Amino acid sequence: MALLSAIAIANLVIILADSDSRMIYSSWMLIINSSIAAGLSLIALVKDRSNIKRDRTAIHLTVGLVFWFIANIIWGYYEIVLDIVSPVPSLADLFLLSAYGFLIYRLLVTYKKLGEITNKKIIYIVSIGTGFFLIYILNLMLSITEISNFRGLMLFLVTIAYPILNSILTVLALTILLNIKNEKHHFIPWICELIGLLAIVIGDSWFAIIVLTAFVEQIWISAILLSAHYLLIAGGLVWYLRHYSNWELRISDNSITKNVRKIFSTKVVFLFIIPTAFVVIIILYLPINFATLANQVGVPWIYPAYHEPLQSNSIYQEYIVGAIVPQSGSLSSIGKPVLASLEKAENDVNGYFESHNISSRVKLLVSDSKTSPEESLAAIKKLYSSGARVVVGPATSTAVSAVLDFANENNITLLSYASTSPKLSIAGDNLFRLVPDDKSQGKVIAKKMMEDGIKVVVPFWRSDIYGNELANATKHYFEKLGGRVEEGVSYKPHTGKFATSLHRINFIMWNQELKKMNTMVSDAITKYGKESVGVYVISYDEITPILIQAQLFDNLGKVRWYGSDSVAENHHLTKNIDSADFAIQTGFINPLFSVENDNQTAHEIENDSGGDGVGAHDSSMTYAATAYDSFWIASKSLEKNFTMEINNKEMNRNDFNDILAETAESYDGTTGKIDLNLAGDRISENYDFWYVVKDNSTGGFKWETASKTLEPHH
């Protein structure tokens, strides 16, 4: 029961975490649990030191567990601290694979001591089943892995090594288990180890399920199995120390112990403590906003409908401005600077109202979109239930599309600071956008490609409302200029942290699409020559693993690469040597709507969203600046609307939208003059082009704007 409880508690930390935090918690739990197993093994080794000469298998177990513990620390350092791709093979692989050698040798030594096996049929069945499983895994890996170069071959060999070694361990452990089933003090530790090894076999082979189903966000299940594996081994060691040790590990039966047992009796634990803990966990982690739920099921008296601005006190009129920000997920790179700029805007607006003796104040309420349409809809419902009728955001066109109907139905005005899909350019709706739609971007990047001598483009884009519409716009203008756009490859965009992570399984996920791209680019090079061929990629933060994995395909590195506004100034790309090198090699250039930066506020926003210590920006200041201006426009519109409502009680949402449009066009903000079209989108074709360069002062990489036509560095 203690063992099962420990496994449940450890894994609940992972299960109940949000998708972006699961990988971090998984790394920590693997480090903690492997340290427990290694520590207990060391204790058992010290306890049995007198028997080491006679039986050295305890040393092999201890060394193996210690090596696994060290490997988990190294993996955590790569993934949590550095956030960079580990080499293949890495130092972690060296310790992990070495550990298998010690553990397998230990089982072989134990097996030889057992003598004749009494039931060989089970062993044969397990061995045959394991063999078929390994053949399947091997075939699957061969079909999806690029092995024509050294890095791809090493990735294949390292990935396939783990299920092979785990299967060997399982067969040996099962063989031993069948022969010692009558020796209780040995049987319990061995069965714990056997189940633990089965867990690690499934955990290390979970990538097969991920690849087959594309459920990339379920990689955390592998971490749960690996975490349980260490605790199962630890449980077996505890049993061994408790029942077969000369040490007295049992708690003495004194009066204190009696009182504790009386208070925490079995009935109390099962009928009160465990249910209470379960309820508390549900309350803390249940991802449902109870206010929204109450309104949805028709309980208005719990959270009454909002009609008038909230009164914070008797002096000030308080307005609520909501904000939907991608603080996590596949566009989280812009979340931190956008949030910082919104907080600055809240402070600046309230300071302005105070200095001008305006008896109004603005309160910012932020909700995380997690770069997910479903989470964005949940976010706007949460903000609505809190009284927000003007929302800055969401950032992505997919998210805007998911919330727009709810906004229109509930009289919520949206001011998006980054959404650009032409499909959302609709006159008369409740959406305003402080960036131009992608017809402008498509026209600009098509012209740039043509100026660079590109005659044929092979597109590679995320298949959502943003990617599809931008790809279509660019295709239209490039063909209008006389160019040719090939069929290209679209990919299904995934949400959550894993979609942009540098986990090895994530690299494997891109192989199929990149293989197709490589073939298409090769055909285009044959027909038109490499100087006339370009790759056009539309992506979010997953651009980093894409560029890293693209290096495995020779033809992809021979041509120019062009990108989009969602990639420009992405700090993940410049943080990783492999992706930055490939960007330089291919002259990877990305357009981004240009904002004025010759005013003090723009410099302050840039500093807030700025350096990461190596001379590179955390992300573009464009979206931070447009979010800042959006908050100002929303706040001034709310204040003007309230003033007008005093004299005219019949004003409706269309009247407020007219006020907001007038405020935007009369507002001279951080991003310069704002002109809106009939759909409420900014009118501009002012774009900068951003590319990656080596920062000689720091040895790292950084983004710069292009002042002339770039040449790729092959």
XYZ file of C-alpha atoms in Angstrom:
714
model
C 0.000 0.000 0.000
C 2.852 2.367 0.808
C 4.491 1.585 -2.521
C 1.279 2.124 -4.494
C 0.617 5.376 -2.621
C 4.137 6.641 -3.368
C 3.731 5.845 -7.071
C 0.303 7.511 -7.164
C 1.486 10.686 -5.429
C 4.626 10.987 -7.551
C 2.682 10.552 -10.777
C -0.180 12.838 -9.738
C 2.333 15.678 -9.828
C 2.836 14.922 -13.522
C -0.766 14.046 -14.385
C -2.296 17.154 -12.795
C 0.241 19.570 -14.264
C -0.654 21.573 -17.367
C 0.778 20.440 -20.695
C 3.687 22.904 -20.625
C 4.772 22.002 -17.087
C 4.560 18.234 -17.456
C 7.966 17.888 -19.083
C 9.622 19.899 -16.320
C 7.862 17.949 -13.572
C 8.662 14.699 -15.374
C 12.369 15.482 -15.374
C 12.283 16.352 -11.682
C 10.343 13.234 -10.722
C 12.755 11.017 -12.645
C 15.694 12.615 -10.853
C 14.044 12.314 -7.421
C 12.783 8.748 -7.861
C 16.020 7.460 -9.371
C 17.913 9.050 -6.461
C 15.647 7.167 -4.010
C 16.288 3.841 -5.756
C 20.040 4.473 -5.988
C 20.186 5.584 -2.341
C 18.378 2.496 -1.061
C 20.622 0.299 -3.153
C 23.682 1.936 -1.598
C 22.226 1.306 1.877
C 21.654 -2.353 1.026
C 25.206 -2.590 -0.307
C 26.669 -1.154 2.878
C 24.522 -3.493 4.951
C 25.717 -6.554 2.997
C 29.336 -5.444 2.673
C 30.466 -8.606 4.469
C 28.969 -10.711 1.673
C 30.413 -8.743 -1.243
C 33.203 -11.211 -1.900
C 30.694 -14.063 -2.103
C 28.033 -12.244 -4.102
C 28.892 -9.178 -6.162
C 25.473 -8.779 -7.803
C 24.549 -6.107 -5.249
C 27.436 -3.986 -6.554
C 26.150 -4.336 -10.131
C 22.648 -3.271 -9.105
C 23.967 -0.260 -7.208
C 26.245 0.875 -10.032
C 23.411 0.498 -12.539
C 20.970 2.555 -10.457
C 23.577 5.223 -9.718
C 24.359 5.507 -13.441
C 20.636 5.865 -14.203
C 20.434 8.607 -11.588
C 23.388 10.482 -13.124
C 21.848 10.118 -16.599
C 18.571 11.651 -15.401
C 20.463 14.619 -13.950
C 22.189 15.169 -17.299
C 18.895 14.941 -19.198
C 17.334 17.408 -16.793
C 20.247 19.785 -17.303
C 19.774 19.701 -21.090
C 15.984 20.023 -21.038
C 15.311 22.249 -18.016
C 18.408 24.409 -17.554
C 19.929 24.786 -21.031
C 16.793 24.151 -23.134
C 19.032 22.949 -25.965
C 19.205 19.810 -28.037
C 21.498 17.171 -26.571
C 24.127 15.568 -28.802
C 23.514 12.067 -30.182
C 24.826 10.099 -28.408
C 25.094 12.286 -25.313
C 26.811 11.797 -21.979
C 23.405 10.757 -20.617
C 23.265 7.945 -23.189
C 26.725 6.799 -22.088
C 25.597 6.414 -18.465
C 22.236 4.868 -19.372
C 23.678 2.252 -21.715
C 26.533 1.492 -19.309
C 23.961 0.910 -16.553
C 22.263 -1.722 -18.683
C 25.557 -3.561 -18.967
C 25.910 -3.838 -15.174
C 22.258 -4.834 -14.673
C 22.260 -7.475 -17.407
C 25.515 -8.937 -16.077
C 23.966 -9.081 -12.597
C 20.966 -11.020 -13.880
C 23.162 -13.418 -15.834
C 25.252 -14.179 -12.734
C 22.096 -14.750 -10.689
C 20.614 -16.944 -13.434
C 23.682 -19.224 -13.484
C 23.435 -19.766 -9.725
C 19.835 -20.931 -9.916
C 20.512 -24.192 -11.706
C 17.833 -26.006 -13.738
C 14.775 -24.004 -14.779
C 11.569 -25.804 -13.806
C 9.184 -24.174 -16.289
C 10.822 -23.354 -19.588
C 7.600 -22.988 -21.610
C 6.828 -19.593 -20.111
C 10.363 -18.439 -20.845
C 10.055 -19.535 -24.476
C 6.706 -17.788 -24.861
C 8.016 -14.541 -23.325
C 11.178 -14.669 -25.425
C 9.232 -15.212 -28.657
C 6.776 -12.422 -27.778
C 9.635 -10.080 -26.951
C 11.328 -10.987 -30.230
C 8.250 -10.093 -32.282
C 7.939 -6.838 -30.338
C 11.546 -5.891 -31.123
C 11.137 -6.767 -34.802
C 8.100 -4.483 -34.952
C 9.946 -1.622 -33.242
C 12.959 -2.081 -35.522
C 10.786 -2.048 -38.645
C 8.913 1.036 -37.445
C 12.122 2.922 -36.703
C 13.631 2.019 -40.084
C 10.553 3.378 -41.851
C 10.592 6.772 -40.145
C 14.289 7.458 -39.484
C 16.792 8.997 -41.860
C 19.945 6.828 -41.653
C 21.824 8.075 -44.710
C 24.054 10.299 -42.566
C 25.948 9.893 -39.311
C 23.611 11.890 -37.058
C 20.507 10.097 -38.320
C 22.203 6.702 -37.983
C 23.286 7.447 -34.409
C 19.784 8.634 -33.530
C 18.393 5.366 -34.876
C 20.929 3.186 -33.042
C 20.515 4.983 -29.709
C 16.713 5.002 -29.901
C 16.461 1.306 -30.751
C 19.045 0.283 -28.124
C 16.789 1.021 -25.160
C 13.850 -1.316 -25.971
C 16.315 -4.077 -26.903
C 18.227 -3.853 -23.623
C 15.029 -3.499 -21.610
C 13.600 -6.632 -23.222
C 16.724 -8.606 -22.337
C 16.403 -7.453 -18.743
C 12.742 -8.469 -18.622
C 13.313 -11.995 -19.961
C 16.168 -12.599 -17.519
C 14.231 -11.202 -14.557
C 11.184 -13.362 -15.376
C 13.381 -16.451 -15.621
C 14.863 -15.764 -12.197
C 11.463 -14.982 -10.715
C 10.018 -18.370 -11.690
C 12.819 -20.143 -9.829
C 12.708 -18.207 -6.542
C 8.941 -17.873 -6.104
C 9.077 -19.838 -2.842
C 11.750 -17.625 -1.259
C 9.646 -14.770 0.134
C 12.446 -12.384 1.069
C 13.811 -12.702 -2.477
C 10.513 -13.096 -4.300
C 9.020 -9.702 -3.321
C 12.106 -7.657 -4.378
C 12.329 -9.582 -7.636
C 8.660 -9.174 -8.511
C 8.959 -5.444 -7.819
C 11.959 -5.298 -10.122
C 10.218 -7.366 -12.801
C 7.152 -5.126 -12.871
C 9.479 -2.120 -12.849
C 11.356 -3.472 -15.862
C 8.092 -4.093 -17.693
C 7.150 -0.476 -16.989
C 10.429 0.813 -18.371
C 10.122 -1.380 -21.495
C 6.737 0.177 -22.257
C 7.961 3.634 -21.275
C 11.034 3.508 -23.508
C 8.939 2.098 -26.353
C 6.133 4.628 -25.951
C 7.524 6.504 -28.933
C 6.007 3.780 -31.152
C 2.527 4.693 -29.941
C 3.323 8.393 -30.283
C 4.484 7.967 -33.885
C 1.543 5.778 -34.881
C -1.152 7.973 -33.316
C 0.505 11.434 -33.495
C -0.587 11.993 -29.867
C 2.603 13.914 -29.222
C 1.272 15.521 -26.064
C 1.004 12.093 -24.419
C 4.771 11.676 -24.129
C 4.319 12.383 -20.407
C 2.823 8.888 -20.024
C 6.301 7.568 -20.724
C 7.612 9.651 -17.816
C 4.933 8.168 -15.536
C 6.023 4.635 -16.410
C 9.708 5.447 -15.908
C 8.952 7.191 -12.621
C 6.989 4.148 -11.407
C 9.871 1.907 -12.480
C 12.296 3.527 -10.038
C 9.783 3.452 -7.189
C 9.025 -0.227 -7.799
C 12.712 -1.074 -7.525
C 12.902 1.135 -4.426
C 9.922 -0.737 -2.952
C 11.651 -4.053 -3.487
C 14.780 -2.745 -1.786
C 12.755 -1.478 1.179
C 11.203 -4.935 1.559
C 14.624 -6.548 1.397
C 16.068 -4.187 4.017
C 13.043 -4.579 6.287
C 12.667 -8.364 6.217
C 16.111 -9.670 5.364
C 18.332 -7.102 7.024
C 20.223 -7.343 10.286
C 19.275 -3.709 10.841
C 16.177 -3.038 12.913
C 14.042 -0.930 10.619
C 10.699 -1.563 12.299
C 9.260 1.227 14.412
C 9.160 0.333 18.095
C 5.689 -0.282 19.484
C 5.749 2.481 22.113
C 2.943 4.663 23.403
C 3.492 7.376 20.795
C 3.213 4.858 17.998
C 0.035 3.439 19.552
C -1.558 6.883 19.704
C -0.602 7.639 16.106
C -2.048 4.337 14.957
C -5.221 5.020 16.912
C -5.637 8.451 15.314
C -4.724 7.296 11.825
C -6.443 3.922 11.851
C -7.181 2.115 8.600
C -10.839 3.185 8.676
C -9.928 6.831 9.252
C -7.422 6.780 6.409
C -9.765 5.184 3.882
C -13.006 6.871 4.943
C -11.793 10.386 5.703
C -8.189 11.316 4.893
C -7.951 9.866 1.384
C -11.377 11.194 0.196
C -10.586 14.617 1.671
C -7.214 14.750 -0.075
C -8.890 13.702 -3.325
C -11.486 16.484 -3.065
C -8.781 19.072 -2.309
C -6.777 17.975 -5.337
C -9.854 18.236 -7.565
C -10.632 21.734 -6.291
C -7.048 22.873 -6.860
C -6.569 21.391 -10.308
C -9.984 21.009 -11.923
C -9.646 23.018 -15.158
C -13.181 24.435 -15.043
C -14.043 27.970 -14.146
C -16.943 27.673 -11.694
C -18.252 31.116 -12.574
C -18.473 30.198 -16.240
C -20.014 26.846 -15.337
C -22.653 28.531 -13.166
C -23.652 30.864 -15.968
C -23.722 28.043 -18.521
C -26.104 25.937 -16.448
C -28.345 28.883 -15.706
C -27.475 29.960 -12.166
C -27.192 33.745 -12.704
C -27.532 34.641 -9.037
C -24.135 33.058 -8.281
C -22.337 35.344 -10.750
C -24.843 37.949 -11.960
C -24.709 39.236 -15.506
C -22.496 42.265 -15.959
C -24.033 45.447 -17.288
C -22.328 48.395 -15.625
C -18.604 48.879 -14.923
C -17.510 47.524 -11.581
C -17.055 49.964 -8.720
C -13.792 49.335 -6.873
C -14.576 52.098 -4.361
C -16.568 55.304 -4.030
C -13.879 57.478 -5.666
C -12.859 55.741 -8.887
C -14.763 54.190 -11.747
C -13.007 50.899 -12.535
C -12.986 49.296 -15.977
C -11.837 45.778 -16.671
C -9.738 45.009 -19.735
C -9.152 41.312 -20.350
C -6.163 39.878 -22.173
C -5.608 36.461 -23.735
C -1.883 35.764 -23.960
C -0.013 32.621 -25.158
C 1.985 32.184 -21.966
C 2.490 28.521 -22.861
C 2.213 26.318 -25.928
C 3.717 26.584 -29.401
C 3.771 30.408 -29.523
C 4.827 31.018 -25.930
C 7.947 32.845 -27.152
C 5.860 36.029 -27.506
C 3.901 35.525 -24.269
C 6.407 36.946 -21.788
C 7.102 40.260 -23.603
C 3.401 40.749 -24.401
C 2.466 40.237 -20.761
C 5.180 42.653 -19.633
C 3.969 45.303 -22.090
C 0.348 44.906 -20.931
C 1.358 45.336 -17.296
C 3.311 48.437 -18.268
C 0.300 49.732 -20.211
C -1.970 49.219 -17.185
C 0.414 51.222 -15.018
C 0.859 53.961 -17.652
C -2.879 54.333 -18.333
C -3.734 54.650 -14.653
C -0.899 57.136 -14.236
C -2.275 59.142 -17.154
C -5.801 59.152 -15.706
C -4.468 60.276 -12.344
C -2.312 63.068 -13.766
C -5.260 64.380 -15.810
C -7.678 64.218 -12.850
C -9.812 61.568 -14.559
C -11.791 59.613 -11.982
C -11.311 56.301 -13.762
C -8.944 53.366 -13.315
C -8.319 50.277 -15.431
C -7.738 46.755 -14.190
C -5.945 44.154 -16.334
C -7.125 40.524 -16.175
C -4.949 37.996 -18.018
C -5.764 34.452 -19.091
C -3.439 31.946 -20.797
C -4.508 30.743 -24.251
C -1.845 27.996 -24.204
C -1.717 28.589 -28.000
C -4.781 26.372 -28.220
C -8.202 27.221 -29.701
C -9.982 25.211 -26.999
C -8.063 26.898 -24.194
C -8.625 30.305 -25.817
C -12.387 29.749 -25.728
C -12.136 28.731 -22.062
C -10.041 31.847 -21.429
C -12.543 34.293 -22.929
C -15.391 32.654 -21.000
C -13.393 33.076 -17.814
C -12.718 36.754 -18.572
C -16.382 37.302 -19.475
C -17.527 35.843 -16.171
C -15.137 38.257 -14.431
C -16.713 41.284 -16.110
C -14.421 41.893 -19.097
C -16.217 43.269 -22.144
C -13.074 44.345 -23.997
C -10.321 41.774 -24.535
C -6.818 42.335 -25.882
C -6.077 39.229 -27.948
C -5.998 36.385 -28.689
C -2.669 36.288 -30.511
C -3.192 33.621 -33.170
C -5.766 33.554 -35.934
C -6.786 30.029 -34.967
C -7.519 31.213 -31.432
C -9.387 34.305 -32.666
C -11.522 32.119 -34.907
C -12.362 29.907 -31.912
C -13.552 32.804 -29.725
C -15.078 35.186 -32.276
C -18.588 33.718 -32.231
C -18.672 33.857 -28.435
C -17.436 37.451 -28.548
C -20.081 38.497 -31.075
C -22.873 36.744 -29.176
C -21.904 38.298 -25.832
C -20.953 41.798 -27.008
C -17.235 41.423 -26.328
C -14.859 43.539 -28.393
C -11.545 41.915 -29.358
C -8.318 43.795 -30.115
C -5.850 41.261 -31.462
C -2.188 42.270 -31.468
C -0.898 39.430 -33.699
C -3.733 37.731 -35.650
C -3.259 38.200 -39.391
C -5.390 35.679 -41.323
C -7.327 37.336 -44.203
C -10.196 34.934 -43.499
C -10.974 36.970 -40.367
C -11.240 40.287 -42.217
C -14.993 40.684 -41.712
C -16.735 44.038 -41.636
C -19.184 44.628 -38.805
C -17.919 42.005 -36.364
C -16.401 42.665 -32.931
C -12.785 42.083 -34.009
C -10.143 44.773 -34.458
C -6.530 43.952 -35.342
C -3.577 46.278 -34.899
C -1.510 44.396 -37.475
C -2.145 44.114 -41.225
C -3.694 40.919 -42.562
C -1.542 38.406 -44.408
C -2.437 39.625 -47.864
C 0.100 42.353 -47.172
C 2.689 39.916 -45.808
C 2.174 37.511 -48.715
C 2.683 40.345 -51.196
C 5.855 41.545 -49.452
C 7.535 38.133 -49.102
C 6.609 37.152 -52.687
C 8.256 40.320 -53.964
C 11.352 39.616 -51.841
C 11.644 36.080 -53.221
C 11.388 37.345 -56.774
C 14.033 40.041 -56.131
C 16.356 37.297 -54.842
C 16.052 35.413 -58.114
C 13.765 32.667 -56.842
C 11.681 31.127 -59.624
C 10.083 28.194 -57.820
C 8.994 27.871 -54.187
C 8.362 24.688 -52.204
C 6.099 25.620 -49.231
C 6.108 23.897 -45.833
C 3.358 25.189 -43.577
C 1.220 24.501 -40.507
C -2.251 23.521 -41.632
C -4.440 25.946 -39.686
C -6.316 29.132 -40.508
C -3.108 31.179 -40.183
C -0.819 28.890 -42.168
C -3.318 28.037 -44.904
C -4.346 31.636 -45.579
C -0.781 32.997 -45.542
C 0.383 30.201 -47.855
C -2.475 30.980 -50.252
C -1.755 34.725 -50.181
C 1.952 34.220 -50.878
C 1.181 31.722 -53.662
C -1.232 34.201 -55.277
C 1.238 37.086 -55.360
C 4.297 34.983 -56.267
C 2.509 33.418 -59.246
C 1.182 36.852 -60.212
C 4.820 37.966 -60.455
C 5.614 35.035 -62.736
C 6.925 32.482 -60.235
C 5.882 28.890 -59.623
C 4.707 27.398 -56.327
C 4.968 23.617 -55.926
C 2.444 21.502 -54.028
C 4.620 21.516 -50.906
C 3.902 19.842 -47.573
C 1.460 20.902 -44.872
C 1.648 19.545 -41.350
C -0.843 19.224 -38.549
C 0.034 21.760 -35.851
C 0.280 20.340 -32.352
C -0.373 22.232 -29.147
C 1.539 22.177 -25.881
C 5.196 22.270 -24.973
C 6.157 18.982 -26.615
C 5.330 20.380 -30.066
C 8.293 22.755 -29.733
C 10.533 20.687 -27.469
C 13.953 19.306 -28.282
C 13.010 15.788 -27.233
C 14.385 13.139 -29.604
C 10.938 11.744 -30.313
C 9.878 15.196 -31.498
C 12.666 15.117 -34.088
C 11.507 11.724 -35.350
C 7.995 13.172 -35.758
C 9.241 15.589 -38.452
C 11.076 12.989 -40.560
C 8.140 12.000 -42.775
C 7.280 15.588 -43.749
C 10.919 16.570 -44.236
C 11.578 13.504 -46.398
C 8.759 14.618 -48.718
C 10.154 18.144 -48.737
C 13.638 16.867 -49.559
C 12.307 14.940 -52.559
C 10.331 17.937 -53.839
C 13.298 20.284 -53.423
C 15.573 17.771 -55.171
C 13.213 17.628 -58.174
C 12.998 21.424 -58.286
C 16.802 21.775 -58.156
C 17.114 19.337 -61.080
C 14.672 21.377 -63.176
C 15.566 24.947 -62.231
C 18.951 24.924 -60.444
C 19.513 25.458 -56.736
C 19.879 29.247 -57.059
C 16.313 29.494 -58.364
C 14.654 27.327 -55.695
C 13.396 28.479 -52.293
C 11.727 26.821 -49.301
C 8.910 28.835 -47.734
C 8.094 27.761 -44.166
C 5.173 28.999 -42.043
C 5.579 27.881 -38.451
C 5.444 28.831 -34.769
C 8.016 27.893 -32.127
C 8.281 24.398 -33.626
C 10.559 26.018 -36.213
C 13.539 25.134 -33.990
C 13.193 21.323 -34.102
C 12.243 21.602 -37.777
C 15.482 23.416 -38.656
C 17.548 21.065 -36.503
C 16.081 17.982 -38.160
C 16.225 19.524 -41.654
C 20.016 19.229 -41.496
C 19.657 15.470 -42.016
C 18.432 16.077 -45.579
C 21.116 17.336 -47.940
C 18.930 19.082 -50.520
C 17.109 21.194 -47.918
C 20.385 22.888 -47.024
C 21.260 23.761 -50.625
C 18.535 26.369 -51.198
C 17.330 29.594 -49.644
C 14.737 29.484 -46.875
C 12.041 32.074 -46.280
C 9.758 32.338 -43.249
C 6.935 34.354 -41.732
C 6.188 36.948 -39.068
C 5.580 34.219 -36.465
C 9.244 33.164 -36.707
C 11.054 36.491 -36.949
C 13.186 37.168 -33.842
C 12.304 33.804 -32.261
C 14.843 33.373 -29.447
C 14.532 29.563 -29.320
C 15.952 29.424 -32.836
C 19.028 31.503 -31.997
C 19.565 29.737 -28.675
C 20.273 26.402 -30.356
C 23.490 26.093 -32.310
C 22.163 23.568 -34.846
C 19.062 25.573 -35.790
C 20.980 28.867 -35.893
C 23.710 27.374 -38.097
C 21.115 26.039 -40.520
C 19.364 29.427 -40.588
C 22.654 31.114 -41.523
C 23.495 28.414 -44.061
C 20.194 28.901 -45.899
C 19.945 32.689 -45.517
C 16.687 32.149 -43.616
C 14.815 35.460 -43.812
C 11.493 36.373 -42.184
C 9.210 39.396 -42.687
C 7.742 41.196 -39.695
C 5.419 44.168 -39.517
C 7.592 47.166 -38.721
C 6.705 49.430 -35.801
C 8.167 52.809 -34.975
C 10.926 52.538 -32.368
C 12.122 56.138 -32.146
C 10.052 57.006 -29.069
C 10.780 56.507 -25.381
C 7.923 54.073 -24.769
C 9.081 51.835 -27.606
C 12.578 51.694 -26.105
C 11.142 50.833 -22.693
C 9.016 48.040 -24.163
C 12.014 46.739 -26.099
C 14.066 46.663 -22.909
C 11.288 44.803 -21.088
C 11.167 42.169 -23.841
C 14.885 42.292 -24.425
C 18.141 40.558 -23.885
C 18.599 37.077 -22.554
C 22.185 37.713 -21.588
C 23.732 36.803 -24.932
C 22.715 39.804 -26.947
C 19.567 38.299 -28.441
C 16.013 39.399 -27.833
C 13.642 37.006 -26.125
C 11.226 37.719 -28.970
C 10.080 40.488 -31.266
C 8.957 43.763 -29.720
C 6.354 44.144 -32.481
C 3.651 42.153 -30.706
C 4.553 43.644 -27.339
C 4.175 47.133 -28.829
C 0.863 46.371 -30.570
C -0.452 44.812 -27.345
C 0.601 47.946 -25.455
C -1.264 50.186 -27.907
C -4.279 47.838 -27.835
C -4.587 48.247 -24.078
C -4.400 52.041 -24.352
C -7.057 52.134 -27.069
C -9.328 49.815 -25.073
C -8.912 51.885 -21.900
C -9.510 55.257 -23.546
C -12.518 53.861 -25.411
C -14.058 52.524 -22.189
C -13.561 55.860 -20.459
C -15.053 57.778 -23.412
C -17.940 55.321 -23.656
C -18.805 55.740 -19.960
C -18.818 59.522 -20.319
C -21.176 59.322 -23.287
C -23.429 56.778 -21.543
C -24.199 59.331 -18.845
C -26.064 61.364 -21.446
C -27.245 58.507 -23.667
C -28.454 55.294 -22.008
C -29.421 53.695 -25.343
C -25.889 53.143 -26.651
C -25.211 49.608 -27.951
C -22.129 47.601 -28.806
C -21.936 48.966 -32.330
C -21.703 52.434 -30.824
C -18.811 51.282 -28.636
C -17.036 49.750 -31.638
C -17.396 53.057 -33.472
C -15.872 54.816 -30.467
C -13.000 52.339 -30.425
C -12.323 52.772 -34.157
C -12.270 56.562 -33.771
C -9.993 56.280 -30.734
C -7.576 54.004 -32.605
C -7.284 56.280 -35.606
C -6.783 59.396 -33.456
C -4.280 57.630 -31.180
C -0.613 58.263 -31.960
C 0.918 55.361 -30.128
C 4.062 53.310 -29.809
C 3.517 51.636 -33.171
C 2.845 54.893 -35.007
C -0.217 56.114 -36.868
C -3.069 53.602 -37.036
C -5.298 53.407 -40.118
C -8.040 50.777 -40.130
C -9.951 49.329 -43.063
C -13.667 48.520 -43.041
C -12.943 45.146 -41.398
C -11.122 46.834 -38.495
C -7.651 45.678 -39.622
C -4.598 47.885 -39.811
C -3.637 49.118 -43.273
C 0.119 48.902 -43.893
C 2.749 47.247 -46.048
C 5.630 48.378 -43.875
C 7.690 45.244 -43.097
C 11.238 44.575 -41.948
C 13.171 41.445 -42.914
C 14.950 39.589 -40.123
C 17.780 37.070 -40.400
C 20.205 35.245 -38.079
C 23.863 36.218 -37.716
C 26.770 35.154 -35.550
C 27.328 37.475 -32.594
C 31.119 37.803 -32.476
C 31.073 39.587 -29.126
C 29.334 36.744 -27.296
C 29.952 33.728 -29.508
C 26.206 33.164 -29.768
C 23.646 34.079 -32.405
C 21.234 36.981 -32.814
C 18.613 38.449 -35.124
C 19.278 41.474 -37.304
C 17.236 43.381 -39.858
C 18.267 43.051 -43.487
C 19.520 46.207 -45.187
C 20.410 44.429 -48.420
C 19.791 41.203 -50.282
C 21.245 38.307 -48.316
C 23.342 35.516 -49.730
C 23.064 32.073 -48.116
C 26.310 30.690 -46.692
C 26.593 27.194 -48.165
